[in-house]
Tab-separated table of C-alpha atoms and ligand atoms in Angstrom:
chain	number	residue	atom	x	y	z
A	1	MET	CA	20.421	-75.665	-7.852
A	2	SER	CA	16.781	-76.760	-7.862
A	3	THR	CA	14.169	-74.435	-9.308
A	4	SER	CA	10.668	-74.041	-7.891
A	5	ILE	CA	7.614	-72.981	-9.861
A	6	ILE	CA	5.484	-70.740	-7.644
A	7	LYS	CA	2.244	-68.812	-8.058
A	8	ILE	CA	2.591	-65.345	-6.552
A	9	ILE	CA	-0.399	-64.118	-4.581
A	10	PRO	CA	-1.060	-60.536	-3.448
A	11	GLU	CA	-0.531	-61.574	0.195
A	12	GLN	CA	2.958	-62.949	-0.609
A	13	ALA	CA	5.403	-61.531	1.982
A	14	ASN	CA	8.249	-60.896	-0.495
A	15	ARG	CA	5.966	-59.699	-3.295
A	16	ALA	CA	7.650	-56.286	-3.800
A	17	GLU	CA	11.088	-57.908	-4.184
A	18	VAL	CA	9.720	-60.572	-6.546
A	19	TYR	CA	8.043	-57.904	-8.692
A	20	LYS	CA	11.298	-55.923	-8.835
A	21	GLN	CA	13.101	-58.998	-10.166
A	22	ILE	CA	10.296	-59.652	-12.666
A	23	GLU	CA	10.685	-56.087	-13.940
A	24	THR	CA	14.431	-56.613	-14.423
A	25	ILE	CA	13.785	-59.731	-16.552
A	26	PHE	CA	11.005	-57.911	-18.421
A	27	PHE	CA	13.442	-55.216	-19.614
A	28	GLN	CA	16.335	-57.655	-20.196
A	29	THR	CA	14.214	-59.755	-22.555
A	30	SER	CA	12.106	-57.015	-24.126
A	31	SER	CA	11.982	-56.731	-27.908
A	32	VAL	CA	12.550	-52.989	-27.387
A	33	GLN	CA	15.931	-52.187	-25.846
A	34	GLN	CA	16.209	-48.427	-26.454
A	35	PHE	CA	13.582	-45.941	-25.269
A	36	ALA	CA	13.320	-42.320	-26.387
A	37	SER	CA	12.649	-41.173	-22.794
A	38	ASP	CA	11.921	-42.424	-19.282
A	39	GLN	CA	8.266	-41.730	-20.007
A	40	ALA	CA	8.376	-43.992	-23.085
A	41	ARG	CA	10.038	-46.700	-20.981
A	42	ASP	CA	7.337	-46.359	-18.308
A	43	SER	CA	4.464	-46.491	-20.754
A	44	PHE	CA	5.952	-49.620	-22.366
A	45	LYS	CA	6.049	-51.271	-18.936
A	46	ASP	CA	2.543	-50.021	-18.142
A	47	ARG	CA	1.214	-51.706	-21.265
A	48	TRP	CA	2.944	-55.083	-21.041
A	49	LEU	CA	3.692	-55.704	-17.363
A	50	THR	CA	2.049	-53.408	-14.790
A	51	PRO	CA	-1.588	-54.540	-15.251
A	52	TYR	CA	-0.661	-58.050	-14.135
A	53	LEU	CA	1.219	-56.917	-11.023
A	54	THR	CA	-1.273	-54.469	-9.564
A	55	SER	CA	-4.105	-56.799	-8.722
A	56	GLN	CA	-4.971	-56.751	-5.003
A	57	LYS	CA	-7.110	-59.864	-4.700
A	58	SER	CA	-5.991	-63.515	-4.672
A	59	GLU	CA	-9.068	-64.964	-6.296
A	60	ASN	CA	-9.272	-63.157	-9.591
A	61	LEU	CA	-8.525	-63.504	-13.274
A	62	TYR	CA	-4.885	-62.380	-13.139
A	63	SER	CA	-2.001	-64.808	-12.630
A	64	VAL	CA	1.683	-64.358	-11.896
A	65	TRP	CA	3.899	-67.460	-11.859
A	66	VAL	CA	7.646	-67.425	-11.260
A	67	ALA	CA	10.504	-69.870	-11.565
A	68	MET	CA	12.755	-69.340	-8.517
A	69	ASP	CA	16.232	-70.481	-7.530
A	70	GLU	CA	16.280	-69.889	-3.769
A	71	SER	CA	15.191	-66.227	-3.554
A	72	THR	CA	16.110	-65.319	-7.140
A	73	VAL	CA	13.477	-65.065	-9.860
A	74	VAL	CA	14.858	-66.710	-13.022
A	75	GLY	CA	11.715	-66.414	-15.146
A	76	TYR	CA	8.081	-65.422	-14.982
A	77	LEU	CA	4.702	-65.902	-16.624
A	78	THR	CA	1.877	-63.391	-16.394
A	79	GLY	CA	-1.638	-64.047	-17.609
A	80	HIS	CA	-5.301	-63.163	-17.566
A	81	ALA	CA	-8.047	-65.780	-17.796
A	82	GLN	CA	-10.627	-63.687	-19.708
A	83	THR	CA	-8.995	-61.564	-22.389
A	84	ALA	CA	-12.329	-60.088	-23.516
A	85	LEU	CA	-12.683	-58.550	-20.024
A	86	PHE	CA	-9.016	-57.545	-19.853
A	87	ARG	CA	-9.451	-55.782	-23.199
A	88	GLN	CA	-12.186	-53.549	-21.784
A	89	VAL	CA	-9.586	-51.949	-19.505
A	90	HIS	CA	-6.252	-52.476	-21.279
A	91	ASP	CA	-6.943	-52.535	-24.986
A	92	HIS	CA	-4.169	-52.371	-27.593
A	93	LEU	CA	-3.533	-53.605	-31.100
A	94	SER	CA	-2.324	-57.129	-30.329
A	95	LEU	CA	-5.592	-57.665	-28.446
A	96	SER	CA	-8.105	-55.902	-30.694
A	97	LEU	CA	-6.634	-57.438	-33.867
A	98	PHE	CA	-7.597	-60.931	-32.638
A	99	ALA	CA	-10.736	-60.026	-30.660
A	100	ASP	CA	-12.900	-62.517	-32.596
A	101	LEU	CA	-10.716	-65.395	-31.302
A	102	HIS	CA	-10.987	-64.537	-27.610
A	103	ASP	CA	-14.157	-66.584	-27.039
A	104	ASP	CA	-12.409	-69.754	-28.233
A	105	TYR	CA	-9.085	-68.978	-26.495
A	106	PRO	CA	-10.138	-66.794	-23.522
A	107	ALA	CA	-6.915	-66.723	-21.491
A	108	HIS	CA	-3.648	-65.122	-22.570
A	109	LEU	CA	-0.097	-65.187	-21.284
A	110	HIS	CA	3.299	-63.494	-21.437
A	111	ILE	CA	6.452	-65.399	-20.518
A	112	ASN	CA	10.125	-64.468	-20.204
A	113	MET	CA	13.134	-66.317	-18.822
A	114	ALA	CA	16.261	-64.460	-17.650
A	115	PRO	CA	18.854	-64.528	-20.459
A	116	ASN	CA	21.186	-66.938	-18.641
A	117	GLN	CA	18.281	-69.286	-17.859
A	118	GLN	CA	16.864	-69.792	-21.339
A	119	GLY	CA	16.934	-73.182	-23.041
A	120	LYS	CA	16.833	-75.162	-19.776
A	121	GLY	CA	13.235	-76.317	-20.021
A	122	LEU	CA	11.973	-73.940	-17.315
A	123	GLY	CA	9.623	-72.064	-19.646
A	124	ALA	CA	7.768	-75.310	-20.300
A	125	SER	CA	7.284	-75.799	-16.544
A	126	LEU	CA	5.794	-72.315	-16.157
A	127	ILE	CA	3.394	-72.873	-19.075
A	128	SER	CA	2.351	-76.232	-17.704
A	129	ALA	CA	1.643	-74.764	-14.225
A	130	TYR	CA	-0.466	-71.977	-15.740
A	131	MET	CA	-2.410	-74.373	-17.968
A	132	GLN	CA	-3.237	-76.578	-14.985
A	133	GLU	CA	-4.501	-73.512	-13.132
A	134	LEU	CA	-6.698	-72.534	-16.103
A	135	GLN	CA	-8.041	-76.073	-16.442
A	136	SER	CA	-8.941	-76.155	-12.756
A	137	HIS	CA	-11.076	-73.047	-13.421
A	138	LYS	CA	-12.627	-74.646	-16.538
A	139	ILE	CA	-11.137	-72.081	-18.939
A	140	CYS	CA	-11.532	-73.575	-22.423
A	141	GLY	CA	-8.475	-72.139	-24.185
A	142	VAL	CA	-5.340	-70.021	-23.933
A	143	HIS	CA	-3.312	-67.946	-26.367
A	144	LEU	CA	-0.379	-65.620	-26.818
A	145	VAL	CA	0.736	-63.225	-29.531
A	146	THR	CA	4.255	-63.205	-30.951
A	147	GLY	CA	6.013	-62.461	-34.230
A	148	PRO	CA	5.707	-65.017	-37.045
A	149	LYS	CA	9.491	-65.087	-37.412
A	150	ALA	CA	10.355	-65.067	-33.695
A	151	ARG	CA	12.574	-67.890	-32.465
A	152	ASN	CA	10.097	-68.642	-29.660
A	153	THR	CA	7.435	-69.964	-32.103
A	154	GLY	CA	9.061	-73.433	-32.030
A	155	PHE	CA	8.888	-73.429	-28.236
A	156	TYR	CA	5.180	-72.531	-28.244
A	157	ARG	CA	4.343	-75.153	-30.885
A	158	ARG	CA	6.050	-77.793	-28.750
A	159	GLN	CA	3.869	-76.651	-25.819
A	160	GLY	CA	0.755	-77.343	-27.916
A	161	PHE	CA	-0.089	-73.878	-29.256
A	162	ASN	CA	-1.100	-75.139	-32.662
A	163	ALA	CA	-3.956	-72.831	-33.721
A	164	GLU	CA	-2.108	-70.119	-35.637
A	165	TYR	CA	-3.416	-66.905	-37.203
A	166	ILE	CA	-1.210	-64.235	-38.770
A	167	ARG	CA	-2.693	-60.761	-39.147
A	168	ASN	CA	-1.196	-57.429	-40.088
A	169	GLY	CA	-1.646	-54.550	-37.672
A	170	GLY	CA	-0.071	-51.151	-38.218
A	171	GLY	CA	2.223	-52.571	-40.919
A	172	VAL	CA	3.532	-55.377	-38.700
A	173	ASP	CA	2.639	-59.064	-38.933
A	174	LEU	CA	1.532	-60.547	-35.628
A	175	LEU	CA	1.081	-64.263	-34.929
A	176	PHE	CA	-1.718	-65.448	-32.618
A	177	MET	CA	-1.018	-68.924	-31.206
A	178	GLY	CA	-3.890	-70.660	-29.427
A	179	GLN	CA	-4.466	-73.910	-27.627
A	180	LYS	CA	-7.726	-75.523	-26.494
A	181	LEU	CA	-7.866	-76.829	-22.932
A	182	ASP	CA	-9.959	-79.788	-21.743
B	201	COA	C1	10.753	-68.315	-25.114
B	201	COA	C2	11.124	-68.753	-23.702
B	201	COA	C3	10.058	-68.311	-22.711
B	201	COA	C4	11.205	-70.283	-23.673
B	201	COA	O1	11.569	-70.730	-22.392
B	201	COA	P1	12.852	-71.702	-22.224
B	201	COA	O2	12.887	-72.190	-20.825
B	201	COA	O3	14.060	-70.983	-22.728
B	201	COA	O4	12.435	-72.840	-23.253
B	201	COA	P2	12.851	-74.377	-23.306
B	201	COA	O5	14.220	-74.599	-22.720
B	201	COA	O6	11.730	-75.195	-22.732
B	201	COA	O7	12.843	-74.600	-24.879
B	201	COA	C5	13.861	-74.096	-25.735
B	201	COA	C6	13.193	-73.272	-26.800
B	201	COA	O8	12.857	-72.001	-26.281
B	201	COA	C7	13.022	-71.010	-27.299
B	201	COA	N1	14.107	-70.104	-26.939
B	201	COA	C8	15.224	-70.389	-26.235
B	201	COA	N2	15.966	-69.262	-26.101
B	201	COA	C9	15.279	-68.264	-26.748
B	201	COA	C10	15.522	-66.884	-26.970
B	201	COA	N3	16.615	-66.269	-26.520
B	201	COA	N4	14.608	-66.181	-27.661
B	201	COA	C11	13.488	-66.748	-28.138
B	201	COA	N5	13.212	-68.067	-27.967
B	201	COA	C12	14.102	-68.803	-27.280
B	201	COA	C13	13.379	-71.751	-28.572
B	201	COA	O9	12.174	-72.111	-29.229
B	201	COA	C14	14.067	-72.975	-28.005
B	201	COA	O10	14.042	-74.032	-28.903
B	201	COA	P3	15.159	-74.087	-30.070
B	201	COA	O11	16.468	-74.069	-29.366
B	201	COA	O12	14.808	-75.355	-30.773
B	201	COA	O13	14.959	-72.851	-30.914
B	201	COA	C15	12.506	-68.171	-23.250
B	201	COA	O14	13.532	-68.723	-24.055
B	201	COA	C16	12.585	-66.663	-23.332
B	201	COA	O15	12.222	-65.981	-22.387
B	201	COA	N6	13.083	-66.156	-24.463
B	201	COA	C17	13.372	-64.732	-24.660
B	201	COA	C18	12.144	-63.858	-24.578
B	201	COA	C19	10.963	-64.377	-25.348
B	201	COA	O16	11.045	-64.754	-26.520
B	201	COA	N7	9.803	-64.370	-24.655
B	201	COA	C20	8.523	-64.705	-25.248
B	201	COA	C21	7.902	-63.467	-25.857
B	201	COA	S1	6.412	-63.846	-26.757
């Protein structure tokens, strides 16, 4: 089956269905698999996913890209082009800990592939589509935050995220991975 890489816009006809499938992948791939309550599950989603899916305007700083097989979402990338602005509304540790780096690497992203779709090269296609979008808007850099021992670090390095900073926040080491864009 051939996979398409698509940018989702607020006017998208099937947006609600696409977002539902994104949410399924979000929880399937989350580092947290057990929640103390439904409220804890909701607030986890509201921190890491909801802000990117609630934007009402097409031309703005939020981005949602999906990899689709026919009408099935097999992976997604969410991002914001100006993290310093995003932080004013949605601040949390993995943002504030690296605040001094946000001028050099303004955009950030989150990416997850459905478990049965990992390792097929689709993540690289999503990253590449997002980076082209950022470059077309003259954004000078992009970053993400992961764990220094996470398996995905090799993937990000191969995609060019070579500026690495490890900092400890709340007793946990976090790894900032940045990349300059032309
Ligand atoms: C990380 C991820 C987005 C990469 O996309 P992909 O399409 O699978 O990546 P590619 O096929 O282009 O490249 C393969 C690389 O992806 C990474 N990867 C593959 N499966 C992975 C998994 N289950 N968990 C973490 N990283 C994984 C590895 O770096 C792998 O290289 P390796 O086999 O040498 O270790 C995707 O695997 C994924 O969603 N993983 C689980 C969730 C995750 O780690 N999300 C990122 C949170 S910061």
